Amino acid sequence: ATRTPWQRRGIALLAGASATLGHAPFQLTPVYIAALVVLVWLLDAVSTSKSRFGSAFTQGWWFALGHFATGLYWIASAFLVDADTWGIGAGVGAVIALAGSLALFWGLGCMAAIAFWTSDLRRAAVFAVSLFIVEWLRGNILTGFPWLLPGYVWTPGEPVSQLASIVGIYGVSLLTLVIAGAVATVADGQANAGRRFAPMIGAASVLGLVFGWGA
């Protein structure tokens, strides 16, 4: 909360970029969860400001810009087929333009979430549902572009990914967002230890059950 607006945007950008490590070929799921936790805390920081809707949109947009720009870097390679004509600049520009456009969904999701934001554990559900909705829209509007969905951070073929056979990739994505929101409540300094850690323990228990079933 003590950071300047541009410092928060920089933090969001770096967190979003690091979230890409949760996807293939790295599959560092804990890094992805940690990045989302940072986003929740950034929303906490702006939730009481006078311009909270605009600030929430900005945090979500910058986070997603970093995420999609690093996760969609491969699009630039198409411009290198005829590098003499297009050059590297066109490829980089295309990646940033696409990432910025897709980031609008996350910006709107965070803006919607801030309308129902609370200072307690309920915001974990608000965060998860809001981003779940915009991710579903991103994957379906105009045939959609469901690249880098949250549910993809669980290695295909391994136990947790088996849940997709019942709830699909969007169901797994919702579970992932809920877990991140639950972990974020650990920093709720005004709550007692039980209220701070109970959501994370509950999410870990559900994840353990899913893992056991999938195995």
Coordinates of N, CA and C in Angstrom, one line a residue:
A1 N 0.8 -1.2 0.0 CA 0.0 0.0 0.0 C 0.9 1.3 0.0
T2 N 2.1 1.2 0.5 CA 3.0 2.3 0.5 C 3.7 2.6 -0.8
R3 N 3.6 1.7 -1.7 CA 4.2 1.8 -3.0 C 3.5 2.9 -3.9
T4 N 4.3 3.5 -4.8 CA 3.7 4.4 -5.7 C 2.9 3.7 -6.8
P5 N 2.0 4.3 -7.5 CA 1.2 3.6 -8.6 C 2.2 2.9 -9.6
W6 N 3.2 3.6 -10.0 CA 4.1 3.0 -11.0 C 4.9 1.8 -10.4
Q7 N 5.2 1.9 -9.1 CA 5.9 0.8 -8.5 C 5.0 -0.4 -8.4
R8 N 3.7 -0.2 -8.1 CA 2.8 -1.3 -8.1 C 2.6 -1.9 -9.5
R9 N 2.6 -1.1 -10.5 CA 2.5 -1.6 -11.9 C 3.7 -2.4 -12.3
G10 N 4.9 -2.0 -11.8 CA 6.1 -2.7 -12.1 C 6.1 -4.1 -11.4
I11 N 5.6 -4.1 -10.2 CA 5.5 -5.4 -9.4 C 4.5 -6.3 -10.1
A12 N 3.4 -5.7 -10.6 CA 2.4 -6.5 -11.3 C 3.0 -7.1 -12.6
L13 N 3.7 -6.3 -13.3 CA 4.3 -6.8 -14.5 C 5.3 -7.9 -14.3
L14 N 6.1 -7.8 -13.3 CA 7.1 -8.8 -13.0 C 6.4 -10.1 -12.4
A15 N 5.4 -9.9 -11.6 CA 4.7 -11.1 -11.1 C 4.0 -11.8 -12.3
G16 N 3.4 -11.1 -13.2 CA 2.8 -11.7 -14.4 C 3.8 -12.5 -15.2
A17 N 4.9 -11.8 -15.4 CA 6.0 -12.5 -16.2 C 6.4 -13.8 -15.5
S18 N 6.6 -13.7 -14.2 CA 7.1 -14.9 -13.5 C 6.0 -16.0 -13.5
A19 N 4.7 -15.6 -13.6 CA 3.7 -16.6 -13.6 C 3.8 -17.6 -14.8
T20 N 4.4 -17.1 -15.9 CA 4.6 -17.9 -17.1 C 5.4 -19.2 -16.8
L21 N 6.3 -19.1 -15.7 CA 7.1 -20.3 -15.3 C 6.2 -21.4 -14.9
G22 N 4.9 -21.1 -14.6 CA 4.0 -22.2 -14.1 C 3.6 -23.1 -15.3
H23 N 3.8 -22.6 -16.5 CA 3.3 -23.3 -17.7 C 4.5 -24.1 -18.3
A24 N 4.1 -24.9 -19.3 CA 5.1 -25.7 -20.0 C 6.1 -24.8 -20.7
P25 N 7.4 -25.2 -20.8 CA 7.9 -26.5 -20.4 C 8.4 -26.5 -19.0
F26 N 8.2 -25.4 -18.2 CA 8.7 -25.4 -16.8 C 7.8 -26.1 -15.8
Q27 N 6.5 -25.8 -15.9 CA 5.5 -26.4 -15.0 C 5.9 -26.1 -13.5
L28 N 6.3 -24.9 -13.2 CA 6.6 -24.6 -11.8 C 5.3 -24.0 -11.2
T29 N 4.4 -24.9 -10.8 CA 3.1 -24.5 -10.3 C 3.2 -23.6 -9.1
P30 N 4.0 -23.9 -8.1 CA 4.1 -23.0 -7.0 C 4.4 -21.5 -7.3
V31 N 5.3 -21.3 -8.4 CA 5.6 -20.0 -8.8 C 4.4 -19.3 -9.3
Y32 N 3.5 -20.0 -10.1 CA 2.3 -19.4 -10.6 C 1.4 -19.0 -9.5
I33 N 1.2 -19.9 -8.5 CA 0.4 -19.6 -7.4 C 0.9 -18.4 -6.6
A34 N 2.2 -18.3 -6.4 CA 2.8 -17.2 -5.7 C 2.6 -15.9 -6.5
A35 N 2.6 -15.9 -7.8 CA 2.4 -14.7 -8.6 C 1.0 -14.2 -8.5
L36 N 0.0 -15.1 -8.4 CA -1.4 -14.8 -8.2 C -1.6 -14.2 -6.8
V37 N -0.9 -14.7 -5.9 CA -1.0 -14.2 -4.5 C -0.5 -12.7 -4.5
V38 N 0.5 -12.4 -5.2 CA 1.0 -11.0 -5.3 C -0.1 -10.2 -5.9
L39 N -0.8 -10.7 -6.9 CA -1.9 -9.9 -7.5 C -3.0 -9.6 -6.5
V40 N -3.3 -10.6 -5.7 CA -4.3 -10.4 -4.7 C -3.9 -9.3 -3.7
W41 N -2.6 -9.4 -3.3 CA -2.1 -8.3 -2.4 C -2.1 -6.9 -3.0
L42 N -1.8 -6.9 -4.3 CA -1.9 -5.6 -5.0 C -3.3 -5.1 -5.0
L43 N -4.3 -5.9 -5.2 CA -5.7 -5.5 -5.2 C -6.1 -5.1 -3.8
D44 N -5.5 -5.8 -2.8 CA -5.7 -5.3 -1.4 C -5.3 -3.9 -1.2
A45 N -4.1 -3.6 -1.8 CA -3.5 -2.2 -1.6 C -4.3 -1.1 -2.2
V46 N -5.1 -1.4 -3.3 CA -5.9 -0.4 -4.0 C -7.3 -0.4 -3.6
S47 N -7.7 -1.4 -2.9 CA -9.2 -1.6 -2.6 C -9.9 -0.5 -1.9
T48 N -9.1 0.3 -1.1 CA -9.7 1.4 -0.4 C -9.4 2.7 -1.0
S49 N -8.8 2.8 -2.1 CA -8.4 4.1 -2.7 C -9.7 4.7 -3.4
K50 N -9.7 6.0 -3.6 CA -10.8 6.6 -4.3 C -11.0 6.2 -5.7
S51 N -9.9 5.8 -6.4 CA -9.9 5.4 -7.7 C -9.8 3.9 -7.8
R52 N -10.4 3.2 -6.9 CA -10.1 1.7 -6.8 C -10.5 0.9 -8.0
F53 N -11.5 1.3 -8.8 CA -11.9 0.6 -10.0 C -10.8 0.7 -11.1
G54 N -10.4 1.9 -11.3 CA -9.3 2.2 -12.3 C -8.0 1.5 -11.8
S55 N -7.7 1.6 -10.6 CA -6.5 1.1 -10.1 C -6.5 -0.5 -10.2
A56 N -7.6 -1.1 -9.9 CA -7.8 -2.5 -9.9 C -7.6 -3.0 -11.4
F57 N -8.2 -2.2 -12.3 CA -8.1 -2.6 -13.7 C -6.6 -2.5 -14.1
T58 N -5.9 -1.5 -13.7 CA -4.5 -1.3 -14.0 C -3.7 -2.4 -13.5
Q59 N -3.9 -2.8 -12.2 CA -3.1 -3.9 -11.7 C -3.3 -5.2 -12.5
G60 N -4.5 -5.5 -12.8 CA -4.8 -6.7 -13.6 C -4.2 -6.6 -15.0
W61 N -4.3 -5.5 -15.6 CA -3.8 -5.3 -17.0 C -2.3 -5.5 -17.0
W62 N -1.6 -4.8 -16.1 CA -0.1 -4.9 -16.1 C 0.3 -6.3 -15.8
F63 N -0.4 -7.0 -14.9 CA 0.0 -8.4 -14.5 C -0.2 -9.3 -15.8
A64 N -1.3 -9.1 -16.4 CA -1.6 -10.0 -17.6 C -0.7 -9.6 -18.8
L65 N -0.3 -8.3 -18.9 CA 0.6 -7.9 -20.0 C 1.9 -8.7 -19.8
G66 N 2.5 -8.7 -18.6 CA 3.7 -9.4 -18.4 C 3.5 -10.9 -18.6
H67 N 2.4 -11.4 -18.2 CA 2.1 -12.9 -18.4 C 2.0 -13.3 -19.9
F68 N 1.2 -12.6 -20.6 CA 0.9 -12.9 -22.0 C 2.1 -12.6 -22.9
A69 N 2.8 -11.5 -22.6 CA 4.0 -11.1 -23.4 C 5.0 -12.2 -23.4
T70 N 5.3 -12.7 -22.2 CA 6.3 -13.8 -22.0 C 5.8 -15.1 -22.4
G71 N 4.5 -15.4 -22.3 CA 3.9 -16.6 -22.7 C 3.6 -16.8 -24.1
L72 N 3.5 -15.7 -24.8 CA 3.2 -15.7 -26.3 C 4.4 -15.2 -27.1
Y73 N 5.6 -15.2 -26.6 CA 6.8 -14.8 -27.3 C 6.9 -15.4 -28.6
W74 N 6.5 -16.7 -28.7 CA 6.7 -17.5 -29.9 C 6.0 -17.0 -31.1
I75 N 5.0 -16.1 -31.0 CA 4.3 -15.5 -32.1 C 5.3 -14.7 -33.0
A76 N 6.3 -14.1 -32.3 CA 7.3 -13.3 -33.0 C 8.1 -14.1 -34.1
S77 N 8.2 -15.4 -33.8 CA 9.0 -16.2 -34.8 C 8.3 -16.2 -36.2
A78 N 7.0 -16.0 -36.3 CA 6.4 -16.1 -37.6 C 6.9 -14.9 -38.5
F79 N 7.3 -13.8 -37.8 CA 7.8 -12.7 -38.6 C 9.2 -12.9 -39.1
L80 N 9.9 -13.8 -38.5 CA 11.3 -14.1 -38.8 C 11.4 -15.0 -40.1
V81 N 10.3 -15.5 -40.5 CA 10.3 -16.3 -41.7 C 10.8 -15.4 -42.9
D82 N 10.3 -14.2 -42.9 CA 10.8 -13.2 -43.9 C 11.4 -12.0 -43.1
A83 N 12.5 -12.3 -42.5 CA 13.0 -11.3 -41.6 C 13.5 -10.0 -42.3
D84 N 13.9 -10.1 -43.5 CA 14.3 -9.0 -44.3 C 13.2 -8.0 -44.5
T85 N 12.0 -8.5 -44.6 CA 10.8 -7.6 -44.8 C 10.2 -7.1 -43.5
W86 N 10.1 -8.0 -42.5 CA 9.4 -7.6 -41.3 C 10.4 -7.2 -40.2
G87 N 11.5 -7.9 -40.1 CA 12.4 -7.5 -39.0 C 11.9 -8.0 -37.6
I88 N 12.7 -7.9 -36.6 CA 12.4 -8.3 -35.3 C 11.4 -7.4 -34.6
G89 N 11.4 -6.1 -35.1 CA 10.5 -5.1 -34.5 C 9.0 -5.4 -34.7
A90 N 8.7 -5.9 -35.9 CA 7.3 -6.2 -36.1 C 6.8 -7.4 -35.3
G91 N 7.7 -8.4 -35.1 CA 7.3 -9.5 -34.3 C 7.1 -9.1 -32.8
V92 N 8.0 -8.3 -32.3 CA 7.9 -7.9 -30.9 C 6.7 -7.0 -30.7
G93 N 6.4 -6.2 -31.7 CA 5.2 -5.3 -31.7 C 3.9 -6.1 -31.7
A94 N 3.9 -7.2 -32.5 CA 2.7 -8.1 -32.6 C 2.5 -8.8 -31.3
V95 N 3.5 -9.2 -30.6 CA 3.4 -9.9 -29.3 C 2.9 -8.9 -28.3
I96 N 3.4 -7.7 -28.2 CA 3.0 -6.8 -27.2 C 1.5 -6.3 -27.5
A97 N 1.2 -6.2 -28.8 CA -0.2 -5.8 -29.1 C -1.2 -6.8 -28.7
L98 N -0.9 -8.1 -29.0 CA -1.8 -9.2 -28.6 C -1.9 -9.3 -27.1
A99 N -0.7 -9.3 -26.5 CA -0.7 -9.4 -25.0 C -1.5 -8.3 -24.4
G100 N -1.3 -7.1 -24.9 CA -2.1 -5.9 -24.3 C -3.6 -6.1 -24.5
S101 N -4.0 -6.7 -25.6 CA -5.4 -6.9 -25.9 C -6.0 -7.9 -25.0
L102 N -5.3 -9.1 -24.9 CA -5.8 -10.1 -24.0 C -5.8 -9.7 -22.5
A103 N -4.8 -8.8 -22.2 CA -4.7 -8.3 -20.8 C -6.0 -7.5 -20.4
L104 N -6.7 -7.0 -21.4 CA -8.0 -6.3 -21.0 C -8.9 -7.2 -20.3
F105 N -8.9 -8.5 -20.6 CA -9.8 -9.4 -19.8 C -9.5 -9.4 -18.4
W106 N -8.2 -9.5 -18.1 CA -7.7 -9.6 -16.7 C -8.0 -8.2 -16.0
G107 N -7.8 -7.2 -16.7 CA -8.1 -5.9 -16.2 C -9.6 -5.7 -15.8
L108 N -10.4 -6.2 -16.6 CA -11.9 -6.1 -16.3 C -12.2 -7.1 -15.2
G109 N -11.6 -8.3 -15.2 CA -11.8 -9.2 -14.1 C -11.4 -8.6 -12.7
C110 N -10.3 -8.0 -12.7 CA -9.9 -7.4 -11.4 C -10.8 -6.2 -11.0
M111 N -11.2 -5.5 -12.0 CA -12.1 -4.3 -11.7 C -13.5 -4.8 -11.2
A112 N -13.9 -6.0 -11.8 CA -15.2 -6.6 -11.3 C -15.0 -7.1 -9.9
A113 N -13.8 -7.7 -9.6 CA -13.6 -8.2 -8.3 C -13.6 -7.2 -7.2
I114 N -13.0 -6.0 -7.5 CA -12.9 -5.0 -6.5 C -14.2 -4.4 -6.1
A115 N -15.2 -4.6 -6.9 CA -16.6 -4.1 -6.6 C -17.1 -4.9 -5.4
F116 N -16.7 -6.2 -5.2 CA -17.2 -7.0 -4.2 C -16.1 -7.4 -3.2
W117 N -15.0 -6.6 -3.2 CA -13.8 -6.9 -2.4 C -14.1 -6.8 -0.9
T118 N -13.5 -7.6 -0.1 CA -13.6 -7.5 1.3 C -12.2 -7.6 1.9
S119 N -12.1 -7.4 3.2 CA -10.8 -7.4 3.9 C -10.6 -8.8 4.5
D120 N -11.5 -9.7 4.4 CA -11.4 -11.0 5.0 C -11.3 -12.1 3.9
L121 N -11.4 -13.4 4.3 CA -11.2 -14.5 3.4 C -12.2 -14.6 2.3
R122 N -13.3 -13.9 2.4 CA -14.3 -13.9 1.3 C -13.7 -13.4 0.0
R123 N -12.7 -12.6 0.0 CA -12.2 -12.0 -1.2 C -11.5 -13.1 -2.0
A124 N -11.1 -14.2 -1.4 CA -10.5 -15.3 -2.1 C -11.5 -15.9 -3.2
A125 N -12.7 -16.0 -2.7 CA -13.8 -16.5 -3.7 C -14.1 -15.4 -4.7
V126 N -14.1 -14.2 -4.3 CA -14.4 -13.1 -5.2 C -13.4 -13.0 -6.3
F127 N -12.1 -13.1 -5.9 CA -11.0 -13.1 -6.8 C -11.1 -14.3 -7.8
A128 N -11.3 -15.5 -7.3 CA -11.3 -16.7 -8.1 C -12.5 -16.6 -9.1
V129 N -13.7 -16.3 -8.7 CA -14.8 -16.3 -9.6 C -14.7 -15.2 -10.6
S130 N -14.2 -14.1 -10.2 CA -14.1 -13.0 -11.2 C -13.2 -13.3 -12.3
L131 N -12.0 -13.8 -12.0 CA -11.0 -14.2 -13.0 C -11.4 -15.4 -13.8
F132 N -12.1 -16.3 -13.1 CA -12.7 -17.5 -13.8 C -13.6 -17.1 -14.9
I133 N -14.5 -16.1 -14.7 CA -15.4 -15.7 -15.7 C -14.7 -15.0 -16.9
V134 N -13.8 -14.1 -16.6 CA -13.1 -13.5 -17.7 C -12.2 -14.5 -18.5
E135 N -11.7 -15.5 -17.8 CA -10.9 -16.5 -18.5 C -11.8 -17.3 -19.4
W136 N -13.0 -17.6 -18.9 CA -13.9 -18.3 -19.8 C -14.3 -17.5 -21.0
L137 N -14.5 -16.2 -20.8 CA -14.9 -15.3 -21.9 C -13.7 -15.2 -22.9
R138 N -12.5 -15.1 -22.4 CA -11.3 -15.0 -23.2 C -11.2 -16.3 -24.1
G139 N -11.5 -17.4 -23.5 CA -11.4 -18.7 -24.3 C -12.6 -19.0 -25.2
N140 N -13.6 -18.1 -25.2 CA -14.8 -18.4 -26.0 C -15.3 -17.3 -26.9
I141 N -15.0 -16.1 -26.6 CA -15.5 -14.9 -27.4 C -14.8 -15.0 -28.8
L142 N -15.5 -14.8 -29.8 CA -15.0 -14.8 -31.2 C -14.1 -16.1 -31.4
T143 N -14.6 -17.2 -31.1 CA -13.9 -18.5 -31.1 C -12.9 -18.7 -30.0
G144 N -12.5 -17.6 -29.4 CA -11.6 -17.6 -28.2 C -10.1 -17.9 -28.5
F145 N -9.3 -17.6 -27.5 CA -7.9 -17.9 -27.5 C -7.5 -18.4 -26.1
P146 N -7.8 -19.6 -25.8 CA -7.6 -20.2 -24.4 C -6.2 -20.6 -24.2
W147 N -5.2 -19.7 -24.5 CA -3.8 -20.0 -24.2 C -3.5 -19.5 -22.8
L148 N -2.7 -20.3 -22.1 CA -2.2 -19.9 -20.7 C -3.3 -19.9 -19.7
L149 N -4.3 -20.7 -19.9 CA -5.4 -20.8 -18.8 C -4.7 -21.2 -17.5
P150 N -5.3 -20.8 -16.4 CA -4.7 -21.2 -15.1 C -4.6 -22.7 -14.9
G151 N -5.5 -23.4 -15.4 CA -5.5 -24.9 -15.2 C -4.4 -25.6 -15.9
Y152 N -3.7 -24.9 -16.9 CA -2.6 -25.6 -17.6 C -1.4 -25.7 -16.8
V153 N -1.3 -25.1 -15.6 CA -0.1 -25.2 -14.8 C 0.1 -26.5 -14.1
W154 N -0.9 -27.4 -14.2 CA -0.8 -28.7 -13.7 C -0.4 -29.7 -14.8
T155 N 0.8 -30.3 -14.6 CA 1.4 -31.1 -15.7 C 0.4 -32.1 -16.3
P156 N 0.2 -32.0 -17.6 CA -0.8 -33.0 -18.3 C -0.4 -34.4 -18.0
G157 N -1.4 -35.2 -17.6 CA -1.1 -36.6 -17.4 C -0.8 -36.9 -15.9
E158 N -0.4 -35.9 -15.1 CA -0.2 -36.2 -13.7 C -1.5 -36.1 -12.9
P159 N -1.5 -36.5 -11.7 CA -2.7 -36.6 -10.9 C -3.7 -35.5 -10.9
V160 N -3.3 -34.3 -10.6 CA -4.2 -33.2 -10.5 C -4.9 -32.9 -11.8
S161 N -4.2 -33.0 -12.9 CA -4.7 -32.8 -14.3 C -5.9 -33.7 -14.6
Q162 N -5.9 -34.8 -13.9 CA -7.0 -35.8 -14.2 C -8.4 -35.3 -13.9
L163 N -8.4 -34.2 -13.0 CA -9.7 -33.6 -12.6 C -10.4 -33.0 -13.9
A164 N -9.6 -32.7 -14.9 CA -10.2 -32.1 -16.1 C -11.2 -33.1 -16.8
S165 N -11.0 -34.4 -16.5 CA -11.9 -35.4 -17.1 C -13.4 -35.3 -16.6
I166 N -13.5 -34.5 -15.5 CA -14.8 -34.3 -14.8 C -15.3 -32.9 -15.0
V167 N -14.5 -31.9 -14.7 CA -14.9 -30.5 -14.7 C -14.3 -29.7 -15.9
G168 N -13.5 -30.3 -16.7 CA -12.9 -29.6 -17.8 C -11.8 -28.7 -17.4
I169 N -11.1 -28.1 -18.4 CA -10.0 -27.2 -18.1 C -10.4 -26.0 -17.3
Y170 N -11.7 -25.5 -17.5 CA -12.1 -24.3 -16.8 C -12.4 -24.6 -15.3
G171 N -12.8 -25.8 -15.1 CA -13.0 -26.3 -13.7 C -11.7 -26.3 -12.9
V172 N -10.7 -26.9 -13.6 CA -9.3 -26.9 -13.0 C -8.8 -25.5 -12.8
S173 N -9.1 -24.6 -13.8 CA -8.6 -23.3 -13.7 C -9.3 -22.6 -12.4
L174 N -10.5 -22.8 -12.2 CA -11.2 -22.3 -11.0 C -10.6 -22.8 -9.8
L175 N -10.3 -24.0 -9.7 CA -9.6 -24.6 -8.5 C -8.3 -23.9 -8.3
T176 N -7.5 -23.7 -9.3 CA -6.2 -23.0 -9.2 C -6.4 -21.6 -8.7
L177 N -7.3 -20.9 -9.2 CA -7.6 -19.5 -8.7 C -8.0 -19.5 -7.2
V178 N -8.8 -20.5 -6.8 CA -9.3 -20.5 -5.5 C -8.1 -20.8 -4.5
I179 N -7.2 -21.7 -5.0 CA -6.0 -22.0 -4.1 C -5.2 -20.8 -3.9
A180 N -5.0 -20.0 -5.0 CA -4.2 -18.8 -4.9 C -4.8 -17.8 -4.0
G181 N -6.1 -17.6 -4.1 CA -6.8 -16.7 -3.2 C -6.7 -17.1 -1.8
A182 N -6.8 -18.4 -1.5 CA -6.7 -18.9 -0.2 C -5.4 -18.7 0.4
V183 N -4.3 -18.9 -0.3 CA -3.0 -18.7 0.2 C -2.7 -17.2 0.5
A184 N -3.3 -16.3 -0.2 CA -3.1 -14.9 0.0 C -3.6 -14.5 1.4
T185 N -4.6 -15.2 1.9 CA -5.2 -14.8 3.2 C -4.2 -14.9 4.4
V186 N -3.1 -15.6 4.1 CA -2.1 -15.8 5.2 C -1.5 -14.4 5.7
A187 N -1.6 -13.4 4.8 CA -1.0 -12.1 5.2 C -2.1 -11.2 5.9
D188 N -3.2 -11.7 6.2 CA -4.2 -10.9 6.8 C -3.9 -10.7 8.3
G189 N -3.1 -9.6 8.5 CA -2.5 -9.4 9.8 C -3.5 -9.2 10.9
Q190 N -4.7 -8.6 10.6 CA -5.6 -8.3 11.7 C -6.4 -9.5 12.1
A191 N -6.3 -10.6 11.4 CA -7.1 -11.8 11.7 C -6.2 -12.7 12.6
N192 N -6.9 -13.6 13.4 CA -6.1 -14.5 14.2 C -5.5 -15.6 13.3
A193 N -4.6 -16.4 13.9 CA -3.9 -17.4 13.2 C -4.8 -18.4 12.5
G194 N -5.9 -18.7 13.2 CA -6.8 -19.7 12.7 C -7.5 -19.2 11.4
R195 N -7.9 -18.0 11.4 CA -8.6 -17.4 10.2 C -7.6 -17.2 9.1
R196 N -6.3 -16.9 9.4 CA -5.3 -16.7 8.4 C -4.9 -17.9 7.7
F197 N -4.7 -19.0 8.4 CA -4.2 -20.2 7.9 C -5.3 -21.3 7.5
A198 N -6.5 -21.1 8.0 CA -7.5 -22.1 7.7 C -7.8 -22.2 6.2
P199 N -8.0 -21.1 5.5 CA -8.2 -21.2 4.0 C -7.2 -22.0 3.3
M200 N -5.9 -21.7 3.6 CA -4.8 -22.4 2.9 C -4.8 -23.8 3.3
I201 N -5.0 -24.2 4.5 CA -5.1 -25.6 4.9 C -6.3 -26.3 4.2
G202 N -7.4 -25.6 4.1 CA -8.5 -26.2 3.4 C -8.2 -26.4 2.0
A203 N -7.6 -25.4 1.3 CA -7.3 -25.6 -0.1 C -6.3 -26.7 -0.3
A204 N -5.3 -26.8 0.6 CA -4.3 -27.9 0.5 C -5.0 -29.3 0.7
S205 N -6.0 -29.3 1.6 CA -6.7 -30.6 1.8 C -7.4 -31.0 0.5
V206 N -8.1 -30.0 -0.1 CA -8.9 -30.3 -1.3 C -7.9 -30.7 -2.4
L207 N -6.8 -30.0 -2.5 CA -5.8 -30.4 -3.5 C -5.2 -31.8 -3.3
G208 N -5.0 -32.1 -2.0 CA -4.6 -33.5 -1.7 C -5.6 -34.6 -2.1
L209 N -6.8 -34.3 -1.8 CA -7.9 -35.2 -2.3 C -7.9 -35.4 -3.8
V210 N -7.8 -34.3 -4.5 CA -7.8 -34.3 -5.9 C -6.6 -35.1 -6.4
F211 N -5.4 -34.9 -5.8 CA -4.2 -35.6 -6.2 C -4.4 -37.1 -5.9
G212 N -4.9 -37.4 -4.8 CA -5.1 -38.8 -4.5 C -6.1 -39.5 -5.4
W213 N -7.2 -38.8 -5.7 CA -8.1 -39.4 -6.7 C -7.5 -39.5 -8.1
G214 N -6.7 -38.5 -8.5 CA -6.1 -38.6 -9.8 C -5.1 -39.6 -9.9
A215 N -4.3 -39.9 -8.8 CA -3.3 -40.9 -8.8 C -3.9 -42.3 -8.9

